Coordinates of C-alpha atoms in Angstrom, one line a residue:
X1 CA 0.0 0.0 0.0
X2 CA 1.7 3.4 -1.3
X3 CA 1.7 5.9 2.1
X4 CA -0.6 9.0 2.3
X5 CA 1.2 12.1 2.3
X6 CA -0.5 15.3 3.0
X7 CA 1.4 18.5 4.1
X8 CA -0.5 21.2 4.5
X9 CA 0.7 24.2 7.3
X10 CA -1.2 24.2 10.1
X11 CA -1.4 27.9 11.5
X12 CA -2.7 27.0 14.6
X13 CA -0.4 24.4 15.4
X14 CA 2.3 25.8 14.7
X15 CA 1.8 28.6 17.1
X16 CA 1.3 26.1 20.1
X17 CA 4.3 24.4 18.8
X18 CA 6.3 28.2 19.4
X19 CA 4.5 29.0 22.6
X20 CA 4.3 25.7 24.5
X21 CA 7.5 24.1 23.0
X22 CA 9.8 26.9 21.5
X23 CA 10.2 25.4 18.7
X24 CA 10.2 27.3 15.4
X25 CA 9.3 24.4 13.2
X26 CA 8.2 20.6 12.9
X27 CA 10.0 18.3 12.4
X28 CA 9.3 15.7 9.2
X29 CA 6.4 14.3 9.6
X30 CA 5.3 16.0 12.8
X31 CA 2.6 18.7 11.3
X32 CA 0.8 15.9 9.3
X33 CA 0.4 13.8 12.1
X34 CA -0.6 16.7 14.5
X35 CA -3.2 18.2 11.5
X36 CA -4.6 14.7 11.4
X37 CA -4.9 14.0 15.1
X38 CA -6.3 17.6 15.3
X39 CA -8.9 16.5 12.0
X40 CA -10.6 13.7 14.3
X41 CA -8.8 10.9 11.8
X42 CA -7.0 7.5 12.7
X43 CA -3.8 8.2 12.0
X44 CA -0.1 6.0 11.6
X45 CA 2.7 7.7 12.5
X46 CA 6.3 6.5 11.3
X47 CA 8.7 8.2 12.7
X48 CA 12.8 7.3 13.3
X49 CA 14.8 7.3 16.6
X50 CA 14.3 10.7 17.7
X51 CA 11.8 12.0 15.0
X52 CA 9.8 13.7 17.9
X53 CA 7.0 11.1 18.1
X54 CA 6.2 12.3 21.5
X55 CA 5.1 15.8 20.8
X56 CA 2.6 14.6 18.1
X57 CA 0.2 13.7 21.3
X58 CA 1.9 15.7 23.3
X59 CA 0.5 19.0 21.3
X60 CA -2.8 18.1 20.3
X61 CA -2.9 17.7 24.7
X62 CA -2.8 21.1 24.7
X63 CA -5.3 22.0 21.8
X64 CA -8.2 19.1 22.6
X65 CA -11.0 19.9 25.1
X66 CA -10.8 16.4 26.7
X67 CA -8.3 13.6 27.8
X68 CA -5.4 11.9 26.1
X69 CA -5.0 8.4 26.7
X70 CA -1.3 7.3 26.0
X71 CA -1.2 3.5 25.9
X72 CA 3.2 2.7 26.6
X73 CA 4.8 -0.4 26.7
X74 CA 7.3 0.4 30.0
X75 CA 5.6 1.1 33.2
X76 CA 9.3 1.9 34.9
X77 CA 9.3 4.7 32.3
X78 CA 6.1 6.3 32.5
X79 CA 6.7 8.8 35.9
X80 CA 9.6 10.4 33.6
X81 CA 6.5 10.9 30.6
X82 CA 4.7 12.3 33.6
X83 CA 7.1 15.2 35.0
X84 CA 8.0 15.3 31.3
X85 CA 4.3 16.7 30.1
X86 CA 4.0 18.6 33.9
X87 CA 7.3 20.6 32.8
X88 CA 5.4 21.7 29.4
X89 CA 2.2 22.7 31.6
X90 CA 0.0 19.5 31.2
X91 CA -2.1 18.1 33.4
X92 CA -0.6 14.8 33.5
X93 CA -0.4 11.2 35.9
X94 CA -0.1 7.7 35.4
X95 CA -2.3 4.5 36.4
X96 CA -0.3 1.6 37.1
X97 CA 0.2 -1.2 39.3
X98 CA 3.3 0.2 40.4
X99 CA 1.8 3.2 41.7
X100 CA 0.9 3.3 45.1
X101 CA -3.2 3.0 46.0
X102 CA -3.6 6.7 47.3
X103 CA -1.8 7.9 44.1
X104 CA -4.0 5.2 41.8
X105 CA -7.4 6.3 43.8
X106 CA -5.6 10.6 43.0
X107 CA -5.7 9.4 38.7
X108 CA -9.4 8.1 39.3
X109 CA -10.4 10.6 40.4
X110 CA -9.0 13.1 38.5
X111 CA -10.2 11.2 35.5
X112 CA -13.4 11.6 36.5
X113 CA -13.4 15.2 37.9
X114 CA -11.9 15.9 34.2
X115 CA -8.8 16.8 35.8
X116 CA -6.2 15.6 32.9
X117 CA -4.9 16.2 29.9
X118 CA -2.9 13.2 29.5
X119 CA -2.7 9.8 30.9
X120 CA -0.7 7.3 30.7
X121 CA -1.1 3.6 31.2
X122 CA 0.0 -0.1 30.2
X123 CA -2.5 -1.9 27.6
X124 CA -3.0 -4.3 31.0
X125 CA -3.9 -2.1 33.2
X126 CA -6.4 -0.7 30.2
X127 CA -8.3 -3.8 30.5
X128 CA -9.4 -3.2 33.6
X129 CA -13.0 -2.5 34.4
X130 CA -12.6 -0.3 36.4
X131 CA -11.0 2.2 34.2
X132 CA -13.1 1.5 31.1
X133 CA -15.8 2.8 33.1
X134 CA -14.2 5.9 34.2
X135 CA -13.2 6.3 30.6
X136 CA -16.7 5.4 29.2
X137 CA -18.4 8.6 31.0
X138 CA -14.8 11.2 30.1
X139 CA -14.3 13.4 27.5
X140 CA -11.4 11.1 25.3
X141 CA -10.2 13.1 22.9
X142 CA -7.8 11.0 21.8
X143 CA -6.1 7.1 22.3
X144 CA -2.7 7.2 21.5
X145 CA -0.3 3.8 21.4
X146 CA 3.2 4.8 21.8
X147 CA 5.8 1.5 20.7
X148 CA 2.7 0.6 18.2
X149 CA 5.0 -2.0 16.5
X150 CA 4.2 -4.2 20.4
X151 CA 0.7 -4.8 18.7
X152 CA 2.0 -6.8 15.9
X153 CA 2.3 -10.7 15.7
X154 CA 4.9 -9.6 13.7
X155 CA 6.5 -7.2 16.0
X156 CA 9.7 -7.6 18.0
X157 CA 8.0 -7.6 21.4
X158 CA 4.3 -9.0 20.9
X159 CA 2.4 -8.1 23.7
X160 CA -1.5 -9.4 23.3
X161 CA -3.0 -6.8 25.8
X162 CA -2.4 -4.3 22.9
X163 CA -3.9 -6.5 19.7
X164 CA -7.2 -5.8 22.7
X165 CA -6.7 -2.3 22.6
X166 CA -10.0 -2.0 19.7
X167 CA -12.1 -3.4 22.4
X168 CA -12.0 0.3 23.9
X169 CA -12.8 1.7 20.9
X170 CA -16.5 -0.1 21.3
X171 CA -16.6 2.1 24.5
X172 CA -14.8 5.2 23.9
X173 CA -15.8 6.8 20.3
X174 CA -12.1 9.0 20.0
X175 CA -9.7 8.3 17.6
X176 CA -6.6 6.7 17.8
X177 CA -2.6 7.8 16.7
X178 CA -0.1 4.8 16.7
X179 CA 3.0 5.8 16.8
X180 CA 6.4 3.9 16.8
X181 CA 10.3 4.3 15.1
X182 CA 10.3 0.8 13.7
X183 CA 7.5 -1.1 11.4
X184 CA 8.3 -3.1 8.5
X185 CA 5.4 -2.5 5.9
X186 CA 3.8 -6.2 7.7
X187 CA 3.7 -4.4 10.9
X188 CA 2.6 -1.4 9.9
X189 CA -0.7 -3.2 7.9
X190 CA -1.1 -5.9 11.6
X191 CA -1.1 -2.0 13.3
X192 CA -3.9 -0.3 11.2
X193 CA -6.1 -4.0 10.8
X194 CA -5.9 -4.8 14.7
X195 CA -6.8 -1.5 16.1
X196 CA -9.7 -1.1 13.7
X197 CA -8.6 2.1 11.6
X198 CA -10.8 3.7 9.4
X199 CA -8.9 5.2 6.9
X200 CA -6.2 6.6 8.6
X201 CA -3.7 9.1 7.2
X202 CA 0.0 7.0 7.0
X203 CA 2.9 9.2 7.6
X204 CA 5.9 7.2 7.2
X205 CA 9.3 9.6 6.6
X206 CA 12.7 8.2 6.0
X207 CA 14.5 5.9 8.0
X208 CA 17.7 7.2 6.9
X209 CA 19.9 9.4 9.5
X210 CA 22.6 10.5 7.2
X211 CA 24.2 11.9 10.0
X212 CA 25.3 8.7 11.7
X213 CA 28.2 6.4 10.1
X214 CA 27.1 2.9 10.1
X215 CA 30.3 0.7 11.0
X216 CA 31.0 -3.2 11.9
X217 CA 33.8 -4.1 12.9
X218 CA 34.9 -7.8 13.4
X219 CA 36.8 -8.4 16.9
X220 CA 36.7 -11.9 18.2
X221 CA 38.4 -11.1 22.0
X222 CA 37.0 -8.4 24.3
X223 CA 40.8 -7.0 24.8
X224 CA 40.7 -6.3 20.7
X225 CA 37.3 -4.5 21.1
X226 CA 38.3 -2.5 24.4
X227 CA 41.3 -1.6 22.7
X228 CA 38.9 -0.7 19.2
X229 CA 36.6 1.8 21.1
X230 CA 39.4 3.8 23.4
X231 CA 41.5 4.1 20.0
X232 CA 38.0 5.8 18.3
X233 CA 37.8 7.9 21.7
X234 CA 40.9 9.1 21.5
X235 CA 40.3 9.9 18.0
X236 CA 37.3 11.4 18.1
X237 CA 37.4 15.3 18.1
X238 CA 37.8 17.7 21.1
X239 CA 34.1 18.6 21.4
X240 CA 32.8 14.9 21.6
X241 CA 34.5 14.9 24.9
X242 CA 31.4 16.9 26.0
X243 CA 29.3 15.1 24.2
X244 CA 27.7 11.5 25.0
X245 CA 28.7 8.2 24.4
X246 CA 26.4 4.4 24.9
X247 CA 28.1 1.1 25.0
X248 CA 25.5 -1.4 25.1
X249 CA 26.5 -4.9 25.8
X250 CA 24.1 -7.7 25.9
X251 CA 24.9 -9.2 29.7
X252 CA 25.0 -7.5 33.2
X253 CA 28.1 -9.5 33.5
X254 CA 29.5 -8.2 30.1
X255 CA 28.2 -4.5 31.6
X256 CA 30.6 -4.4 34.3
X257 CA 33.5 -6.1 33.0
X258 CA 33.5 -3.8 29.8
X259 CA 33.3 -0.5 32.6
X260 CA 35.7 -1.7 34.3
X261 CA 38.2 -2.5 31.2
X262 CA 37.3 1.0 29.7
X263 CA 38.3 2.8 33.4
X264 CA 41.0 1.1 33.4
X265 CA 42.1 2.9 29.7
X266 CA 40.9 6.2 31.1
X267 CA 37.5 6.3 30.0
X268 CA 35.0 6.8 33.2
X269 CA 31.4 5.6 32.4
X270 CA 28.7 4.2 34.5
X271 CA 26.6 0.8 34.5
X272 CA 23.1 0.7 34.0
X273 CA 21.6 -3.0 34.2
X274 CA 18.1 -4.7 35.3
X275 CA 19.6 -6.1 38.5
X276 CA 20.7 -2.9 39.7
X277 CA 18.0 -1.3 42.3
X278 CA 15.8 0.9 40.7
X279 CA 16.9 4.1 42.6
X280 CA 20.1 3.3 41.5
X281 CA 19.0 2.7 37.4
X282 CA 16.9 6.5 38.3
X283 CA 20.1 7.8 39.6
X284 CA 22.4 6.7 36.6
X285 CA 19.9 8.0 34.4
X286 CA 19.4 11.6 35.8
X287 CA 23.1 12.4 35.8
X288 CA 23.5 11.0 31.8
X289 CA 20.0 12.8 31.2
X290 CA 21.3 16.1 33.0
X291 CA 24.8 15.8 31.5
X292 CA 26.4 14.9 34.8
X293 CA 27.6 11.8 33.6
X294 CA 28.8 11.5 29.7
X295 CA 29.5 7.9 29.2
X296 CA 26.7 4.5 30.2
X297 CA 27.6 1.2 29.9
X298 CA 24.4 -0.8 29.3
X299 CA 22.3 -3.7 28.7
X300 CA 19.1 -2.7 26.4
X301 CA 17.2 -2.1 29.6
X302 CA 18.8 1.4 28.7
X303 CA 16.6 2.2 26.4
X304 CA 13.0 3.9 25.8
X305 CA 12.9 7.3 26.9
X306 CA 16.8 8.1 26.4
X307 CA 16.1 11.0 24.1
X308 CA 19.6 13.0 24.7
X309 CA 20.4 14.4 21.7
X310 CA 24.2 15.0 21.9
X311 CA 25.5 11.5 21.8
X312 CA 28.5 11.3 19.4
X313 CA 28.7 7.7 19.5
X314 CA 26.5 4.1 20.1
X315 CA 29.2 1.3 20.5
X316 CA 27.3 -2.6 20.4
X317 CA 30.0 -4.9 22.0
X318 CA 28.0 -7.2 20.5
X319 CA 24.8 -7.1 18.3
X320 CA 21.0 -7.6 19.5
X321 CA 19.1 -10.1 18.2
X322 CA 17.2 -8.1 15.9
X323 CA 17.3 -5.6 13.6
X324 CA 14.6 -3.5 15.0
X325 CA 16.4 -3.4 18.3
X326 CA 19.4 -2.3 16.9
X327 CA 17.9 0.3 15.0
X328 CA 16.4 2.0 17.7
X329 CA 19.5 1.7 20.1
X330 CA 22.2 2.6 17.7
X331 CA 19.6 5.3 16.3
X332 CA 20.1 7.3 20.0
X333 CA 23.2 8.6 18.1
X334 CA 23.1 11.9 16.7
X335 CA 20.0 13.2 17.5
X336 CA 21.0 16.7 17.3
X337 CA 21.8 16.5 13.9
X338 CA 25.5 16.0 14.0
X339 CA 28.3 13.5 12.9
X340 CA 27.9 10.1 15.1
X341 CA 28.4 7.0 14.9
X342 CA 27.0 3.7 15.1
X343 CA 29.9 1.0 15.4
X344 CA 28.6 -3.0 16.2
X345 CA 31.4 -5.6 17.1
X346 CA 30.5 -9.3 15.7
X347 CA 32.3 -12.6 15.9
X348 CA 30.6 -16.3 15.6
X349 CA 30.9 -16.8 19.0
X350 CA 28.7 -13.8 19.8
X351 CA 25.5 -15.3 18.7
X352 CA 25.0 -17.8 21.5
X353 CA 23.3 -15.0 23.7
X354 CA 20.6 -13.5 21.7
X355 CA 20.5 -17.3 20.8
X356 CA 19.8 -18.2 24.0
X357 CA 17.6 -15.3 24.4
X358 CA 15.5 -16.1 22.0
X359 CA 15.1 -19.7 23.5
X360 CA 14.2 -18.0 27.0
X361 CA 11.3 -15.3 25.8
X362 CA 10.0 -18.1 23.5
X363 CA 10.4 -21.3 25.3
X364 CA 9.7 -24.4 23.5
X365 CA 6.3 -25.7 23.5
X366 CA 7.4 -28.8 25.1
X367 CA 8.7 -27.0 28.2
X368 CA 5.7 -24.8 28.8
X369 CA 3.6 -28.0 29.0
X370 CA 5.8 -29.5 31.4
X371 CA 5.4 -26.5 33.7
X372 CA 1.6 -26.7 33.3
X373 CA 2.0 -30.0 34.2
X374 CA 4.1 -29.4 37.1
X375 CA 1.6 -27.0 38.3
X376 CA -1.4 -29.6 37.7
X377 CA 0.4 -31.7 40.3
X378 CA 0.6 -28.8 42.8
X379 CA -2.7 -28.8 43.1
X380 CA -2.9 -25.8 40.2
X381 CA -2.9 -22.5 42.3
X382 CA 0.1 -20.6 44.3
X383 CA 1.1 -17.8 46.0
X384 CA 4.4 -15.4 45.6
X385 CA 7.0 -16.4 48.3
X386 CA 8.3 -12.4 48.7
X387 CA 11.1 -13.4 46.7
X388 CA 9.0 -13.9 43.7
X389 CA 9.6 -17.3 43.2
X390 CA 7.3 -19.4 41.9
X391 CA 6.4 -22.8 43.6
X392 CA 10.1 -23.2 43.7
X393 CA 10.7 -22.1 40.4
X394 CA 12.6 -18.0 39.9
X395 CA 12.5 -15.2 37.5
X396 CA 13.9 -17.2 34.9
X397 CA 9.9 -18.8 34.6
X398 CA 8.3 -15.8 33.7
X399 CA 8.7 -16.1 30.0
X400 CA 6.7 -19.9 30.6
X401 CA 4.2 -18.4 33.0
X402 CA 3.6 -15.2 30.0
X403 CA 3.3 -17.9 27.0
X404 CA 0.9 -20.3 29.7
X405 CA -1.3 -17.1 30.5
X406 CA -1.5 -16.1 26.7
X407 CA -2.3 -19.4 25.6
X408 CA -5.4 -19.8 27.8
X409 CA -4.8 -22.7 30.6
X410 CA -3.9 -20.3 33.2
X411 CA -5.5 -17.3 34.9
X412 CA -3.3 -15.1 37.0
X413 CA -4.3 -12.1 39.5
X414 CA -5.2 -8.9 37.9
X415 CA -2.5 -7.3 39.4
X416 CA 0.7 -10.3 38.3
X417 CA -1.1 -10.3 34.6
X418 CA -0.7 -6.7 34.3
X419 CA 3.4 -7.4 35.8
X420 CA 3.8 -10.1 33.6
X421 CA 2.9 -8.8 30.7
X422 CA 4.9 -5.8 30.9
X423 CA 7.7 -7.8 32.5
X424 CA 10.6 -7.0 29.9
X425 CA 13.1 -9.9 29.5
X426 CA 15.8 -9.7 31.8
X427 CA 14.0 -7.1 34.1
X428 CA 15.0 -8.0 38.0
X429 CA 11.8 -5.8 39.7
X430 CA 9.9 -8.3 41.8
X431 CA 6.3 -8.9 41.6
X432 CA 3.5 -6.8 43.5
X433 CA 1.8 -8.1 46.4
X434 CA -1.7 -9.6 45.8
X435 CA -4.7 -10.8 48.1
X436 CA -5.2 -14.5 47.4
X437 CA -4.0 -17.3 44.5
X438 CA -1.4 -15.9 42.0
X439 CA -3.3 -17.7 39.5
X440 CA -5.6 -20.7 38.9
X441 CA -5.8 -23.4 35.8
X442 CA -8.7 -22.4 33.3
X443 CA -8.8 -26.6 32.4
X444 CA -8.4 -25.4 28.8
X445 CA -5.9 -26.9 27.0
X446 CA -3.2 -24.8 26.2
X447 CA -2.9 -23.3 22.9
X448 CA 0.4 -22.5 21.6
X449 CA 0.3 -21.9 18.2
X450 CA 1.0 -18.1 19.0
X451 CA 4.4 -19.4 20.9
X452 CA 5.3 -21.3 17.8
X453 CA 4.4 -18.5 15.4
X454 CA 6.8 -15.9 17.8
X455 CA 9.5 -18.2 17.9
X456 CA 9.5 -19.0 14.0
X457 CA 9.4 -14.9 14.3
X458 CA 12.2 -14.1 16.2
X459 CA 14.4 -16.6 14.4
X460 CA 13.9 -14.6 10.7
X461 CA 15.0 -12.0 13.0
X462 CA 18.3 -12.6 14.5
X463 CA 19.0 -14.3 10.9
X464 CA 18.3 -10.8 9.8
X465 CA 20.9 -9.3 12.2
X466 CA 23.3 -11.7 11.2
X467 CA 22.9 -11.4 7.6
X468 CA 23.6 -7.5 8.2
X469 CA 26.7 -8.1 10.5
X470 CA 27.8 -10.4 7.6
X471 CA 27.2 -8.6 4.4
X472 CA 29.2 -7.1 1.6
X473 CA 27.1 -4.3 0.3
X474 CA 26.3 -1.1 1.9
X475 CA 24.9 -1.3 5.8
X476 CA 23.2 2.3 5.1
X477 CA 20.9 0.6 2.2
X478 CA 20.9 -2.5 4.0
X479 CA 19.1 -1.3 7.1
X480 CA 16.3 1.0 4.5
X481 CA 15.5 -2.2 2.6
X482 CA 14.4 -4.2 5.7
X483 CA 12.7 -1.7 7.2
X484 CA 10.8 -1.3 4.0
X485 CA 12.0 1.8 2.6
X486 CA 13.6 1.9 -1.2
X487 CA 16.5 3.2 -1.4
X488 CA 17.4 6.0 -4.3
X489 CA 20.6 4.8 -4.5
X490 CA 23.2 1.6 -3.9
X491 CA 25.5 3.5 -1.8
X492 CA 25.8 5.6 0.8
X493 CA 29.6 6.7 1.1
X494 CA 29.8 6.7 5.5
X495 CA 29.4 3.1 6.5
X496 CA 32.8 0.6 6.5
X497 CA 31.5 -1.2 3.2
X498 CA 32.0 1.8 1.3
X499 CA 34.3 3.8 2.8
X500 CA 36.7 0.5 1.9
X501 CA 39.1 0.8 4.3
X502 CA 39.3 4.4 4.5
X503 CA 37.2 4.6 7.8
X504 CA 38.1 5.2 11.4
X505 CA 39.0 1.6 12.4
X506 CA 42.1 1.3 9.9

């Protein structure tokens, strides 16, 4: 399907966008979305790592007589979109299970006072009752799903409470902006079909940051790649030493051990990993965010919301295991418009851990019967030990207990399906505390043909990665074609396959 594109100034908009923002001008893409939101029309937004997706519901907040309901995938990241939209003068709050009851029972009511301008919540806690209702008798103005790409089967983190999102639509007659930085023209046609869009207006702009040089550079020992990055740090020009630099590495073990070789050669960053308590992971994040601290050395639980926009450099010590992901975090280069780069490390060897993964988020059919089975013999309900283990079994079961929920044979508390599902892989927060059985068998049989669609998924995935790592054409068109975009030309000139060995690593 060829993308509707329809630019036409919007006066109006454009003088909230000076007053409220103090910005001069929108961004590509930015005006059509906002003139379309504004319009009353379903609407698919397209934009890349830091396109300035957030202000296109952001704005129309300020400009809409009722509520804006932002759907997000993170709930650890929400409070930050909160005091984010309170700085710029919205009213603004969040409803989660995190929150605490006398802040949760604040929303509510302010919900149904018409206190808000925004809100923000997880597509589980939307499924609640209780806030449908409240929603039912508001003013919505608008429903807006941030991370859209987590509605798609196809997607890189499928998440079924938001392929339910059109059963608030039935209920609340506003329209709805999906936005997101990564679809492939599947995802963005699973996007539109699931939520039930009538005819929306597709703004889909280029993928293509010509201001970052693509680079991979093949280092089998962590001594060759430690050595690899301080050589391009003490390269790099004067000013980048006030700039920003992310190392992502795919293991809190890795996270350390690469800090700590870096310190060693001078450079000073700080770790940011799941395990890490979360005033800690706040802490780290404020002083990066602030410009306190300059360098992070993280896992990808670094990751949405991490809109600095001086960061000279993104350096994977190894590659994700998906194109998509590596998109977005390599893509936190260069937002203000300057030379960056994006330099990936890859040897054979490195595979095994998105590998395994892969194997933990999608466990194999076979091993999520033999925890329903296990369970069946327990007598088929439990309760959370505070640890948050699981009838003897840890954190490492959550993946089995998602895929047993999803599949039908098991029915958890409110509360733990909400946690679950927005559990991301690797995350170390414990579960809340619940009245009663943490769940109870349905007696359905378990259907798993989702789980075996998601892992077929992932794997044409990380065999995506791969081939990119691997290739011998241009990483610049490379990147375009799988995201759906078609290149006007073969190659780009600032990524190591055509520089031929005239870039920064020789």
């Amino acid at each position: 399907m060829k993308e509707k594109q329809v630019d036409t100034p919007n006066p109006a908009a454009r003088a909230v966008l000076k007053e409220k923002f103090g910005f001069d001008g929108f961004r590509p893409g930015q005006e059509r979305l906002v003139s379309s939101v504004l319009a009353g029309r379903d609407t698919l937004g397209v934009l890349p790592t830091g396109g300035g997706k957030t202000l296109c519901y952001q704005l129309p907040a300020f400009m809409m007589s009722g509520l804006v309901v932002v759907v997000s995938p993170l709930i650890s990241l929400m409070q930050d979109q909160v005091d984010r939209a309170r700085r710029l003068g919205l009213r603004a709050a969040s409803l989660t299970s995190q929150d605490a009851k006398d802040a949760q029972k604040r929303s509510e009511r302010a919900i149904a006072d018409g206190a808000l301008d925004l809100l923000f919540c997880s597509p589980e806690r939307l499924e609640a009752r209780r806030l449908r209702g409240l929603l039912a008798s508001s003013p919505v103005s608008l429903i807006t799903i941030d991370e859209a790409h987590c509605i798609s089967e196809w997607g890189h983190e499928f998440r079924p409470a938001f392929r339910r999102i059109m059963g608030l639509r039935e209920i609340v007659p506003a329209p709805v902006l999906a936005v997101t930085a990564t679809a492939t023209p599947a995802v963005r046609d699973d996007i539109t079909r699931v939520l039930g869009m009538t005819d929306p207006l597709r703004v889909v702009t280029s993928f293509d940051r010509p201001n970052i040089r693509w680079l991979v550079a093949r280092q089998r020992t962590g001594r060759e790649r430690i050595r690899a990055m301080v050589k391009l740090i003490r390269r790099a020009p004067l000013e980048c030493a006030q700039r920003a630099l992310i190392v992502y590495a795919p293991t809190r073990r890795l996270v350390v051990s690469v800090r700590r070789a870096l310190a060693s050669q001078g450079v000073i960053g700080e770790a940011y990993h799941a395990a890490l308590p979360s005033e800690e992971r706040q802490t780290v994040q404020q002083r990066f965010m602030s410009g306190q601290s300059n360098v992070v050395i993280a896992t990808c639980a670094f990751g949405m919301g991490i809109d600095r926009g001086d960061v000279w450099a993104v350096f994977h010590y190894a590659f994700p295991g998906s194109l998509e992901s590596y998109y977005q975090e390599a893509g936190r280069a260069g937002r203000d418009g300057a030379e960056s780069l994006a330099l990936g490390f890859v040897h054979r060897d490195d595979w095994k851990v998105p590998e395994a993964f892969l194997q933990r988020s999608y466990p194999a059919p076979r091993d999520i019967r033999a925890l329903l089975g296990k369970i069946q013999a327990r007598g088929g309900a439990a309760r959370f030990p505070s640890s948050g283990a699981l009838i003897g079994l840890g954190s490492a079961n959550v993946p089995h207990l998602k895929w047993l929920m999803r599949s039908g044979a098991l029915r958890l508390h409110p509360a733990l399906g909400e946690w679950i599902d927005s559990w991301p892989d690797g995350e170390a927060e414990g579960p809340p505390a619940v009245d009663g059985p943490v769940f109870t068998l349905t007696g359905r049989p378990p259907n798993l043909g989702p789980l075996v669609a998601a892992r077929q998924q992932a794997g044409d995935r990380l065999r995506a990665m791969q081939r990119y790592s691997g290739r011998r054409g241009c990483r610049r068109m490379a990147l375009l074609r799988y995201l759906g975009e078609v290149p006007g030309r073969r190659s780009c000139g600032s990524c190591d396959r055509c520089e031929r060995g005239r870039g920064l690593l020789t």
